[in-house]
Amino acid sequence: MLSEILSITGRPGLYKLISTNKNMNIVESLADGKRVPIYAQEKVVALSDVSIYTQSGDTPLREVLKKIKEKEGGKQVSLGSKSSGKELFAYLAEVLPDYSRDSVYAGDIKKIISWYNILTEHNIDLEEADKTGVNPSDEPETGEGKE
């Protein structure tokens, strides 16, 4: 399912891919359900393509989100956007102890927590893609600059 959930640079929140075309994609905001066109020149990243730097390489975002879900018992994370960097780093250290202290920033952790809370609020199954065997590389291209 994370292969259909997108982050779009310059736009708040997360979006669900509805349809794809040669020059644009249609996405639906998870926040308000509005559908908008996204053009090829906009930077769009599927959450399935995001990973977190660790001391031993990269950990896919899906794995980090699953660890957060286990820690929180499926509930939302109580840390908010006003949390201090120290609190954010301590939280990530509990969830992903070997994260790269040099490469992961407080803003990254805020974004991960925000994404987790949005996904939880909308009951998006973090393990659905694993069950269905969807390969993110089989998904249609969602724009330039995929990470």
XYZ file of C-alpha atoms in Angstrom:
147
model
C 0.000 0.000 0.000
C 2.877 2.412 0.661
C 3.730 2.324 -3.050
C 0.463 4.198 -3.710
C 0.944 6.732 -0.898
C 2.933 9.751 -2.059
C 4.743 12.705 -0.591
C 4.843 15.723 -2.900
C 7.482 18.387 -2.432
C 5.901 21.737 -1.609
C 2.546 20.245 -0.617
C 1.620 19.327 2.949
C 0.425 15.874 3.951
C 0.237 12.634 2.037
C -1.593 11.714 -1.149
C -2.998 8.516 -2.596
C -2.313 7.771 -6.269
C -5.655 7.507 -8.085
C -4.626 7.323 -11.739
C -1.582 7.820 -13.869
C -1.124 9.340 -17.306
C 1.781 10.187 -19.591
C 2.074 13.816 -18.446
C 0.337 13.845 -15.083
C -1.033 11.783 -12.228
C -4.254 12.291 -10.319
C -3.823 12.092 -6.555
C -6.209 12.365 -3.631
C -5.248 14.165 -0.444
C -5.540 11.966 2.627
C -6.301 15.096 4.659
C -9.402 16.335 2.851
C -10.099 13.838 0.051
C -9.688 16.435 -2.714
C -8.301 15.178 -6.011
C -5.636 17.221 -7.762
C -3.398 16.756 -10.813
C 0.330 16.322 -10.283
C 2.531 17.020 -13.289
C 5.714 15.228 -14.342
C 8.007 18.109 -13.306
C 6.838 17.992 -9.664
C 8.953 15.983 -7.236
C 6.900 13.041 -6.028
C 8.139 10.218 -3.820
C 6.276 7.013 -3.002
C 6.649 6.136 0.693
C 7.738 2.642 -0.369
C 10.855 4.251 -1.902
C 11.864 6.086 1.296
C 14.456 4.651 3.659
C 16.220 5.784 6.827
C 20.005 5.876 7.100
C 21.413 3.472 9.691
C 24.919 2.494 10.752
C 24.628 -0.725 8.729
C 23.048 0.749 5.566
C 19.456 1.801 4.985
C 16.228 0.626 6.607
C 13.041 0.906 4.514
C 10.456 3.326 5.890
C 7.949 0.443 6.020
C 10.125 -1.303 8.649
C 10.489 1.880 10.710
C 6.722 2.472 10.593
C 6.089 -1.121 11.707
C 8.439 -0.626 14.662
C 6.632 2.588 15.604
C 3.303 0.740 15.359
C 4.612 -2.001 17.686
C 5.930 0.575 20.167
C 2.686 2.581 20.156
C 0.350 -0.423 20.052
C -1.228 0.802 16.823
C -2.086 4.192 18.305
C -0.798 7.581 17.173
C 2.520 8.968 18.403
C 2.036 11.606 21.074
C 5.124 13.631 20.082
C 4.030 16.699 18.157
C 5.614 19.237 15.858
C 6.614 21.306 18.907
C 8.751 18.521 20.411
C 12.404 19.302 20.977
C 15.142 17.736 18.923
C 16.329 15.879 22.010
C 12.887 14.261 22.466
C 12.676 13.352 18.774
C 16.135 11.755 18.686
C 15.404 9.843 21.918
C 12.166 8.528 20.403
C 13.876 7.381 17.192
C 16.637 5.744 19.223
C 13.969 3.644 20.981
C 12.417 2.619 17.662
C 15.556 2.325 15.510
C 18.611 2.186 17.792
C 21.201 2.069 14.993
C 19.959 5.102 13.025
C 22.756 7.269 11.619
C 23.303 10.160 14.012
C 25.144 12.054 11.238
C 22.530 11.683 8.501
C 19.122 11.802 10.224
C 17.859 15.208 11.306
C 15.086 16.315 13.675
C 12.996 17.438 10.681
C 13.236 13.921 9.217
C 11.944 12.410 12.460
C 9.066 14.919 12.613
C 8.120 13.967 9.057
C 8.238 10.221 9.831
C 6.053 10.701 12.923
C 3.649 12.919 10.966
C 3.412 10.331 8.173
C 2.864 7.535 10.699
C 0.065 9.504 12.381
C -1.620 10.232 9.026
C -1.396 6.576 7.955
C -2.763 5.419 11.320
C -5.584 7.968 11.245
C -6.674 6.678 7.819
C -6.297 2.994 8.779
C -3.758 2.332 6.040
C -2.277 -1.122 6.524
C 1.511 -0.882 6.655
C 1.842 -4.584 5.902
C -0.640 -4.824 3.027
C 2.015 -4.646 0.285
C 3.950 -7.484 1.925
C 0.845 -9.680 1.871
C -0.033 -8.917 -1.745
C 3.519 -9.162 -3.038
C 3.398 -5.752 -4.724
C 6.809 -4.733 -5.940
C 7.267 -0.935 -5.859
C 9.420 -1.128 -9.013
C 6.344 -2.465 -10.862
C 4.395 0.681 -10.062
C 4.055 3.418 -12.716
C 6.604 6.222 -12.582
C 5.251 9.004 -10.367
C 7.568 11.803 -11.396
C 11.129 12.953 -11.486
C 13.434 12.839 -8.508
C 12.219 9.623 -6.912
C 14.392 8.690 -3.984
